[in-house]
PDB file of C-alpha atoms in Angstrom:
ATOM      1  CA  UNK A  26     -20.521 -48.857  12.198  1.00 54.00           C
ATOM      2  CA  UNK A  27     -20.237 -45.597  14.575  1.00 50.00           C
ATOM      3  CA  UNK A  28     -16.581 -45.507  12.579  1.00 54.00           C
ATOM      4  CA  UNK A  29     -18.064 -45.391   9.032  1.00 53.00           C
ATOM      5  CA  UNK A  30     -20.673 -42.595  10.177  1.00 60.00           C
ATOM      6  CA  UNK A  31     -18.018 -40.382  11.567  1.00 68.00           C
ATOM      7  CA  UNK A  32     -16.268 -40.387   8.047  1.00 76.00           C
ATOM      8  CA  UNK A  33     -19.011 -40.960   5.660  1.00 86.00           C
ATOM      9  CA  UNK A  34     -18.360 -37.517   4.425  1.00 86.00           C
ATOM     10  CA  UNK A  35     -14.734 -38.241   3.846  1.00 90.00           C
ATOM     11  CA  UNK A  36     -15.449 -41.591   2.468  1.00 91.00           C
ATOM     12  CA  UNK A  37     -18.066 -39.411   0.074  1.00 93.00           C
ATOM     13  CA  UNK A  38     -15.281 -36.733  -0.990  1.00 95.00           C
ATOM     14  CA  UNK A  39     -12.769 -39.971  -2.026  1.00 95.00           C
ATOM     15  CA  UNK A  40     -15.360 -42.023  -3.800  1.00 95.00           C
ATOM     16  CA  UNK A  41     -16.396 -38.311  -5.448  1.00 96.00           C
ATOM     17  CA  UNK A  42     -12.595 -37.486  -6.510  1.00 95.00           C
ATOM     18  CA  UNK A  43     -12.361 -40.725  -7.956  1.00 96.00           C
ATOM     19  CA  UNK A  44     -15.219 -40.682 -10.391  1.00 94.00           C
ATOM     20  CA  UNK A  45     -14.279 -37.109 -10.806  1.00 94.00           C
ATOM     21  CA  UNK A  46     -10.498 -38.075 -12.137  1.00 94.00           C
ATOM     22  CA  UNK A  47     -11.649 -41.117 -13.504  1.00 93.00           C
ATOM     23  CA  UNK A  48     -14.208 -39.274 -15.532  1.00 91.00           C
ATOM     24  CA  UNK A  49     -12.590 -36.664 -16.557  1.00 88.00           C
ATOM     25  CA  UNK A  50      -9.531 -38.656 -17.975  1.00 90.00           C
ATOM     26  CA  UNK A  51     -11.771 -41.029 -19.587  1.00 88.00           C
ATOM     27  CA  UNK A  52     -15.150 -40.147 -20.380  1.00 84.00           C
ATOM     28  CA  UNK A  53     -16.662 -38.772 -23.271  1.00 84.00           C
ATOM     29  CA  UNK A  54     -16.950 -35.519 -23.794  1.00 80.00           C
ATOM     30  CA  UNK A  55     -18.272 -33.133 -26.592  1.00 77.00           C
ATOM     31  CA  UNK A  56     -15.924 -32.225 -29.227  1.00 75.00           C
ATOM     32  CA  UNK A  57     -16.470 -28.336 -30.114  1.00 72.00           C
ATOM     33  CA  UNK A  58     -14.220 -25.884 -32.051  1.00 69.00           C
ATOM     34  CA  UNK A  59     -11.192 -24.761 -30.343  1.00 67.00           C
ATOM     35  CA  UNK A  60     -11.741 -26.525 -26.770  1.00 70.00           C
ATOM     36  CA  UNK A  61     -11.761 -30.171 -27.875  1.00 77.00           C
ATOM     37  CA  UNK A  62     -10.288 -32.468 -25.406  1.00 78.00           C
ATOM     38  CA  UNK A  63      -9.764 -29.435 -22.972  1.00 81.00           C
ATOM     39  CA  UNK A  64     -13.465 -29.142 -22.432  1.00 83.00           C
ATOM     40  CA  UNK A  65     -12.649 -31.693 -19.424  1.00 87.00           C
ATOM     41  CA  UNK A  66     -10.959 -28.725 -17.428  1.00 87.00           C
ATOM     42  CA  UNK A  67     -14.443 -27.961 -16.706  1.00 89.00           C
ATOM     43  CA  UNK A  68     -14.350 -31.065 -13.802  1.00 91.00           C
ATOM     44  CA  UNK A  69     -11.284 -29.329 -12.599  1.00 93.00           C
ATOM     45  CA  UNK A  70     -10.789 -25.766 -13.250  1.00 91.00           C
ATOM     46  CA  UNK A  71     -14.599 -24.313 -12.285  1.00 90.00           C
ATOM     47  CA  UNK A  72     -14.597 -26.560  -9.563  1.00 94.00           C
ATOM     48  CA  UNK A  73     -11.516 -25.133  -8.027  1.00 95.00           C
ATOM     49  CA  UNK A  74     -13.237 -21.865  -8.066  1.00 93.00           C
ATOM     50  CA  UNK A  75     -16.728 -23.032  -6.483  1.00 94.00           C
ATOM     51  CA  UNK A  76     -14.797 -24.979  -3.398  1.00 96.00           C
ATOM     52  CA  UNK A  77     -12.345 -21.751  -2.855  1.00 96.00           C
ATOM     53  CA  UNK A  78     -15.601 -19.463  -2.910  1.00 96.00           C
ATOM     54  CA  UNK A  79     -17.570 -21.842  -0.398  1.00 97.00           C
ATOM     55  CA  UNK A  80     -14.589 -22.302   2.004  1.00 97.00           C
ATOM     56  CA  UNK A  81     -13.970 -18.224   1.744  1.00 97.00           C
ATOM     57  CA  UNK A  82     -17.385 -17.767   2.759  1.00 96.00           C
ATOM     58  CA  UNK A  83     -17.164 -19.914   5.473  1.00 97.00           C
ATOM     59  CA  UNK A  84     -14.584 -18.136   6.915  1.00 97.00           C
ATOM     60  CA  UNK A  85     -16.505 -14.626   6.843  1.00 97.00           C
ATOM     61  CA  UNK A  86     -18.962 -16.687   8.639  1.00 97.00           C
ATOM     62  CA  UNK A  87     -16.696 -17.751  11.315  1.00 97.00           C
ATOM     63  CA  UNK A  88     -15.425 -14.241  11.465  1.00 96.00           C
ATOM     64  CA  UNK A  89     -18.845 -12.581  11.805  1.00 97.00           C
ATOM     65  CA  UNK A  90     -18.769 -14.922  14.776  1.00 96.00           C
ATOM     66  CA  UNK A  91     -15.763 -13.846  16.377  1.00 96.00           C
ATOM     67  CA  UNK A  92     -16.902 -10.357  15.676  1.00 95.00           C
ATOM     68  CA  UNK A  93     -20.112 -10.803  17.425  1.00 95.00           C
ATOM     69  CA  UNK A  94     -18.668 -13.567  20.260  1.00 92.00           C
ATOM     70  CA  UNK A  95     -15.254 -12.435  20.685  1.00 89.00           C
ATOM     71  CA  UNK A  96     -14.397 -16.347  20.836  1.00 92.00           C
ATOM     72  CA  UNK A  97     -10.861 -16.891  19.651  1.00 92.00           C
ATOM     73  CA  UNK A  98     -11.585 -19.963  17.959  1.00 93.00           C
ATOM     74  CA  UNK A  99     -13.865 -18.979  15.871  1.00 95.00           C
ATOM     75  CA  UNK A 100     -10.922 -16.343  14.413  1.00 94.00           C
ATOM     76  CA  UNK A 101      -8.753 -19.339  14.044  1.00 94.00           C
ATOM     77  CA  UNK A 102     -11.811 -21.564  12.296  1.00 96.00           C
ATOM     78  CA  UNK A 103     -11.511 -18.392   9.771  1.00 96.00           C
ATOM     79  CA  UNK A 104      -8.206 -18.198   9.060  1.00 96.00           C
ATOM     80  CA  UNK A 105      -7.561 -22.273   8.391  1.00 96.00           C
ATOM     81  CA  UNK A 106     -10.743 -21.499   6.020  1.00 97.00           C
ATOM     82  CA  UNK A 107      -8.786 -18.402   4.262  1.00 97.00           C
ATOM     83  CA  UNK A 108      -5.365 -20.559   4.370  1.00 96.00           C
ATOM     84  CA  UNK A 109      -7.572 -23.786   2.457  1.00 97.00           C
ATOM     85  CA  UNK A 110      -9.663 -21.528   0.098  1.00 96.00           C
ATOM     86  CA  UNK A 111      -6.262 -19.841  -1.149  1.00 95.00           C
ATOM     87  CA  UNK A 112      -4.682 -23.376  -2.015  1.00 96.00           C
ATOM     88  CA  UNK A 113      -7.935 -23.794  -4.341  1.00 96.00           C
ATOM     89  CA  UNK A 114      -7.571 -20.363  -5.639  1.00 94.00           C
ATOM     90  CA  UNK A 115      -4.200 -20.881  -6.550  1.00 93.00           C
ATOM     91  CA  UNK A 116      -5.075 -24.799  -7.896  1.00 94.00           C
ATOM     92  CA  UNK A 117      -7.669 -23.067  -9.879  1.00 93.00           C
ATOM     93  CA  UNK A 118      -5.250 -20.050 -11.520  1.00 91.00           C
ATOM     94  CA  UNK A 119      -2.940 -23.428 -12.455  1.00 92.00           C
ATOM     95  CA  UNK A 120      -5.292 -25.389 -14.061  1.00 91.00           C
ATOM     96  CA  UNK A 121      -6.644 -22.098 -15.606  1.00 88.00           C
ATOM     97  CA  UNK A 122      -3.486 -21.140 -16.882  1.00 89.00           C
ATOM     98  CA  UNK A 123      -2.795 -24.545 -18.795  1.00 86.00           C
ATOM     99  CA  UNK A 124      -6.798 -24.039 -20.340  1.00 85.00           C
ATOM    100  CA  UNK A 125      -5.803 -20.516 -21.533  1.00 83.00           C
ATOM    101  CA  UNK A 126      -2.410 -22.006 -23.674  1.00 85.00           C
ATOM    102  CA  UNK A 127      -4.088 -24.696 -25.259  1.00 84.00           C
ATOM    103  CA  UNK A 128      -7.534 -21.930 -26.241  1.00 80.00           C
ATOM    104  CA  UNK A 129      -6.186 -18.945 -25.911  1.00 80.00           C
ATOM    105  CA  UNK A 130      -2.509 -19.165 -26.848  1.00 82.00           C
ATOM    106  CA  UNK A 131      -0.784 -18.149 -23.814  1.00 84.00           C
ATOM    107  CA  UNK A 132      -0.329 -18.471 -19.994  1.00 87.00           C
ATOM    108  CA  UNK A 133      -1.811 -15.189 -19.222  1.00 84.00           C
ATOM    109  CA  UNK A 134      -4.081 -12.673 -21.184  1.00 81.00           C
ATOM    110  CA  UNK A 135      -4.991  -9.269 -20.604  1.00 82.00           C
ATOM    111  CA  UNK A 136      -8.060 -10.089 -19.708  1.00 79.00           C
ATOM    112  CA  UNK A 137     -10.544  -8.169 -16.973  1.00 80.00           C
ATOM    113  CA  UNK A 138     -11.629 -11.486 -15.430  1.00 82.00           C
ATOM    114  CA  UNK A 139      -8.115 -12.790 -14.670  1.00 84.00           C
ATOM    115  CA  UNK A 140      -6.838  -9.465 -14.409  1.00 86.00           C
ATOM    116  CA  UNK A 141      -9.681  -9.076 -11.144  1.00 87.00           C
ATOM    117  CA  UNK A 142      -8.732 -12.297  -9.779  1.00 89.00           C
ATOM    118  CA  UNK A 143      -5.042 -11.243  -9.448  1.00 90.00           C
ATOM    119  CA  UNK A 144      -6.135  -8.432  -7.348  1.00 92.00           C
ATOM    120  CA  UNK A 145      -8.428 -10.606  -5.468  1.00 90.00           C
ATOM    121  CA  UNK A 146      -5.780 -12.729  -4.440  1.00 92.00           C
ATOM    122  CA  UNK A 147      -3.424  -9.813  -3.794  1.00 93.00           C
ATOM    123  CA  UNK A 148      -5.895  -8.630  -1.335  1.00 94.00           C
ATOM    124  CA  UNK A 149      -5.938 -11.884   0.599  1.00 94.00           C
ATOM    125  CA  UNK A 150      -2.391 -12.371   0.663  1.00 93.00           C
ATOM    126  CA  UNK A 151      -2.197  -8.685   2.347  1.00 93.00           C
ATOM    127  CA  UNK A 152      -4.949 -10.372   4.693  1.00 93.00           C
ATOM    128  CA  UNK A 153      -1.696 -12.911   5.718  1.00 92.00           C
ATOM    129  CA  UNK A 154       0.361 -10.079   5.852  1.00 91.00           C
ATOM    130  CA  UNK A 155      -1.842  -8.404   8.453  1.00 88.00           C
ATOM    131  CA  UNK A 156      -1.939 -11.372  10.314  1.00 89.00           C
ATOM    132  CA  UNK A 157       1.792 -11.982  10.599  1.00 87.00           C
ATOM    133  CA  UNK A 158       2.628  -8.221  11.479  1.00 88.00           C
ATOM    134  CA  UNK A 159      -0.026  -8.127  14.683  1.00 84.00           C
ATOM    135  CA  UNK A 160       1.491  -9.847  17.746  1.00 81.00           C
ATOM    136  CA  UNK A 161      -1.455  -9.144  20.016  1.00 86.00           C
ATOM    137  CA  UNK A 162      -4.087 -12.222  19.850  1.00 87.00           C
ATOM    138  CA  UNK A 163      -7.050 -10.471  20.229  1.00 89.00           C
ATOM    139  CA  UNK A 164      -6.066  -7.421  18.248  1.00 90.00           C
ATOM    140  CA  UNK A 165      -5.169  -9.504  15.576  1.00 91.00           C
ATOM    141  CA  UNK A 166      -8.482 -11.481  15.528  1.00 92.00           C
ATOM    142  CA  UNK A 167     -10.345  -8.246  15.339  1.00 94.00           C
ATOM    143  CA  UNK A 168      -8.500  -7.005  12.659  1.00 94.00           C
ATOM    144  CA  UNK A 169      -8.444  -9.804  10.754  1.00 94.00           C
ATOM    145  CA  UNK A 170     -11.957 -10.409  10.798  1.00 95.00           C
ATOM    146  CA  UNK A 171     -13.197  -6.959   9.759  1.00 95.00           C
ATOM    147  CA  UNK A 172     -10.849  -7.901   7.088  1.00 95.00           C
ATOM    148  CA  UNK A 173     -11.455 -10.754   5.591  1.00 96.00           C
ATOM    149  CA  UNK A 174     -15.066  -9.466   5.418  1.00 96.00           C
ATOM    150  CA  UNK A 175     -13.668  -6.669   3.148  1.00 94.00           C
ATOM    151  CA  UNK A 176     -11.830  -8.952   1.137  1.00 95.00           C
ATOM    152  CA  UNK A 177     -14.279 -11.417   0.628  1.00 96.00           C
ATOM    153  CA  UNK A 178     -17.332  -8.594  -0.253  1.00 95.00           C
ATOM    154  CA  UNK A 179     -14.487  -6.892  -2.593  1.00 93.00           C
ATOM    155  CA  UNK A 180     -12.845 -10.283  -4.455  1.00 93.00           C
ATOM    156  CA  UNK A 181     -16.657 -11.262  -5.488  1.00 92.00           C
ATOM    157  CA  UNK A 182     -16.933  -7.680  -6.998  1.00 90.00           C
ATOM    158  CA  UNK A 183     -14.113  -8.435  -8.454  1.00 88.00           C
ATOM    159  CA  UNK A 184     -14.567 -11.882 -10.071  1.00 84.00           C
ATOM    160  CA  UNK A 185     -18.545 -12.039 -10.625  1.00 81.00           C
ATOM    161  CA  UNK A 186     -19.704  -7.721 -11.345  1.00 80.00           C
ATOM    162  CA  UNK A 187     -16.599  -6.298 -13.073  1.00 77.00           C
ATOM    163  CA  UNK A 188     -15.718  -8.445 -15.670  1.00 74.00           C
ATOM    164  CA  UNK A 189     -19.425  -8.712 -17.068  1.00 73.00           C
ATOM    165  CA  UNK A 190     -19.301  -4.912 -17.515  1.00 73.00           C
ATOM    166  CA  UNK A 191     -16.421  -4.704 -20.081  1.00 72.00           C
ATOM    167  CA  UNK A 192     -15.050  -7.136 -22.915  1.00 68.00           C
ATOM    168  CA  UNK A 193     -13.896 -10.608 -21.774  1.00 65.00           C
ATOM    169  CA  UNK A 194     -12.114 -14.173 -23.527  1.00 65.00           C
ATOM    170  CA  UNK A 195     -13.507 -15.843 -20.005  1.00 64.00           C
ATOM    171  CA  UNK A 196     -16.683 -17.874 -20.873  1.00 63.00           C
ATOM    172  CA  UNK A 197     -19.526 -16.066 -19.152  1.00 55.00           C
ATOM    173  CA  UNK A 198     -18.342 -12.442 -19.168  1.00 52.00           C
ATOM    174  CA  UNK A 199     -18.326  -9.506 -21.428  1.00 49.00           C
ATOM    175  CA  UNK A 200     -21.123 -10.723 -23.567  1.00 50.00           C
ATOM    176  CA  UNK A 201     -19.020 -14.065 -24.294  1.00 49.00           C
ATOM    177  CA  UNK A 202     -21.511 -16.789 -23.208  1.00 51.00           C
ATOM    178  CA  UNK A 203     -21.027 -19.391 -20.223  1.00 55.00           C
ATOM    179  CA  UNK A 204     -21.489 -23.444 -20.747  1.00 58.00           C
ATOM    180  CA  UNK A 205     -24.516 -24.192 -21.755  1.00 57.00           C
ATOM    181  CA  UNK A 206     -26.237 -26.520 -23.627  1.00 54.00           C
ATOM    182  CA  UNK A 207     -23.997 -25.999 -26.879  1.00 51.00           C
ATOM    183  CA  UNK A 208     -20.587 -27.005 -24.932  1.00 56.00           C
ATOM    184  CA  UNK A 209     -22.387 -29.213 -22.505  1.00 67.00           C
ATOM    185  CA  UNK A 210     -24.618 -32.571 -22.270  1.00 69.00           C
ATOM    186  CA  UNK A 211     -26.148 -34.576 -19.575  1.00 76.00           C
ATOM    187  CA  UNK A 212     -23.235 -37.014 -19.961  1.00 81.00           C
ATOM    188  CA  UNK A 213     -20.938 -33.562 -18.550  1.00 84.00           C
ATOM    189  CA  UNK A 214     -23.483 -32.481 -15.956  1.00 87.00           C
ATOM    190  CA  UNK A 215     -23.355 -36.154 -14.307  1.00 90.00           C
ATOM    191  CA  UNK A 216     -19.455 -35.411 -13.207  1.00 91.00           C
ATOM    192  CA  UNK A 217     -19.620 -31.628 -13.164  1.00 91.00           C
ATOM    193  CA  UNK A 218     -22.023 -31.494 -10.440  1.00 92.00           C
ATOM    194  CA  UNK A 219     -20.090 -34.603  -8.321  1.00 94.00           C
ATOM    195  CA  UNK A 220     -16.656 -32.729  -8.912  1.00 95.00           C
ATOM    196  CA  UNK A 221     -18.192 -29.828  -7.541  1.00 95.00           C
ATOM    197  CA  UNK A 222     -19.143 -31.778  -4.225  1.00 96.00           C
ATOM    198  CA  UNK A 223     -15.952 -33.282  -3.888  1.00 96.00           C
ATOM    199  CA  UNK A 224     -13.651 -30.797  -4.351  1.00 96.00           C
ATOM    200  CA  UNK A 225     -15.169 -28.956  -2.175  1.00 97.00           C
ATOM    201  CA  UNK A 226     -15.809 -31.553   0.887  1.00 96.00           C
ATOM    202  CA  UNK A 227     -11.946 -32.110   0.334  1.00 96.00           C
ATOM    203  CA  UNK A 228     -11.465 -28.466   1.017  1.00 96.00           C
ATOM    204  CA  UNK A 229     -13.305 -28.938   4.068  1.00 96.00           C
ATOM    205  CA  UNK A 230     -11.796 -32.159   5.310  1.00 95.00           C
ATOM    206  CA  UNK A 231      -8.151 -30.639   4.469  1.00 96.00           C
ATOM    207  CA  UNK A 232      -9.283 -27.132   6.625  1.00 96.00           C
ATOM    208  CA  UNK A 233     -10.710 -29.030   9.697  1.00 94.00           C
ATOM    209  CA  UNK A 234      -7.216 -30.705   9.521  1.00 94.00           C
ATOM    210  CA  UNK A 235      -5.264 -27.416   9.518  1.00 95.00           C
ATOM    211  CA  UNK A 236      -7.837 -25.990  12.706  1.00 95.00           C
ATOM    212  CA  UNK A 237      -6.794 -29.460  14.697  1.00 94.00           C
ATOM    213  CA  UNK A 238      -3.252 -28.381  14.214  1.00 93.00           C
ATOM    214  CA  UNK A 239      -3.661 -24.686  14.733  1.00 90.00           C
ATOM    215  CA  UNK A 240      -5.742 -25.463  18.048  1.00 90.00           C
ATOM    216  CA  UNK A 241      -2.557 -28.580  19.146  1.00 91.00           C
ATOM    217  CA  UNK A 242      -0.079 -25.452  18.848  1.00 86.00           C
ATOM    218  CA  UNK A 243      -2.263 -23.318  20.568  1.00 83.00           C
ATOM    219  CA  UNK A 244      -3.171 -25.699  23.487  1.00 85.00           C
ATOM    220  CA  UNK A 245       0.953 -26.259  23.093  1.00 85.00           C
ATOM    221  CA  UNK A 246       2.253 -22.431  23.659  1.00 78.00           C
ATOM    222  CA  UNK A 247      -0.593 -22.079  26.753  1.00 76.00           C
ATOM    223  CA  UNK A 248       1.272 -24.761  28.683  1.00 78.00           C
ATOM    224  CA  UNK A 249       4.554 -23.415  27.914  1.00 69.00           C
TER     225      UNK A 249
END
C-alpha cells in the first residue's frame, strides 16, 4: 500500500497516456473542412506546449529560489526543468510540423507564431550555451538563473503577445480564431483535458529522474 501511494502520480500519468493514445487513435472526432482526421493533433500537439510551459515555469521558480537562497540544488532542480521542458518544446515543433503539411501544405510557414517560437527556443539553447561555457559552480548558477528568468518572461512574449498583434495561419492568433465550440465537442474535451495532465506529469516524472542523476554525479565528483 505505502508502494502504490508513493507512485500514484506515476501510475496516474500511465493510465492518462494510455487513454490519451488510445483516444486519440481511435475515438471519434469531428470532421471539419481542411483538418479532418488531423483534428486529433489537438491530444498531442497543444499538449506538448502546455507541459513544456508548466515545466519552464517551474524552473524560474526553482531559480527565483536559488536567487533568493543561494542553494545549489535548487539551480540544478532548474536546469533538469529547462533540459525536460525543451524535449516537449521540441516534441511539440514535431508534431506541429506534421499538422502544418497535412493543413497548411508545408513543414514550415512564414508565420509570426512559429517564426516567435524559433527564437524562443534559440534563446534557451543560448541558456545551455551559457551553462557549458561557465566553469565556476556558483557563478554559473547565478548566471543561469537571472537567465532563464529572461528567457522564460521573453519566450511567453514571444509565443502568447506577438503573434496576436499581426496576421497569423496558427489557430488563435492574428484574428484567426482558437478551438472552440465549432472544431470541438464534449466527446474532445473528455481527452483534451486528461492529455493535458498526463503529458505533463510525464514531464515531471522524466525531470525528477534527470535531478536524481544530476545530484548521483554531483555527490560522485565531491568524493573524487
Amino acid at each position: 500500500m505505502e508502494t502504490l501511494k508513493k507512485h500514484y502520480g506515476k501510475i496516474l500519468c500511465m493510465i492518462l497516456l494510455y487513454y490519451t493514445i488510445y483516444a486519440g487513435f481511435e475515438g471519434k472526432v469531428p470532421r471539419q473542412p481542411i483538418l479532418n482526421e488531423t483534428v486529433r493533433n489537438l491530444y498531442f500537439h497543444v499538449t506538448m506546449w502546455f507541459s513544456m510551459i508548466f515545466l519552464l515555469g517551474t524552473s524560474v521558480y526553482h531559480s527565483i529560489k536559488y536567487l533568493r537562497s543561494g542553494d545549489i540544488q535548487a539551480d540544478l532542480k532548474s536546469y533538469a526543468y529547462v533540459e525536460t521542458g525543451l524535449v516537449f518544446a521540441l516534441l511539440g515543433l514535431v508534431t506541429g510540423s506534421f499538422w502544418a503539411k497535412f493543413t497548411w501544405g508545408d513543414w514550415w510557414t512564414n508565420d509570426p507564431k512559429l517564426n516567435s517560437v524559433a527564437v524562443g527556443l534559440l534563446i534557451y539553447l543560448a541558456y545551455l550555451l551559457v551553462r557549458s561555457s561557465l566553469p565556476e559552480e556558483q557563478q554559473k548558477a547565478r548566471i543561469s538563473s537571472v537567465y532563464n528568468i529572461f528567457a522564460f518572461v521573453v519566450f511567453m512574449v514571444l509565443i502568447w503577445i506577438l503573434p496576436r498583434m499581426t496576421d497569423s495561419l496558427h489557430p488563435g492568433n492574428g484574428g484567426n480564431p482558437g478551438f472552440n465550440s465549432m472544431d470541438l465537442d464534449n466527446r474532445m474535451r473528455m481527452v483534451f483535458y486528461p492529455a493535458i495532465i498526463g503529458w505533463t506529469l510525464l514531464g515531471f516524472w522524466i525531470a525528477g529522474l534527470r535531478i536524481r542523476i544530476k545530484q548521483l554525479d554531483q555527490q560522485i565528483e565531491e568524493n573524487n
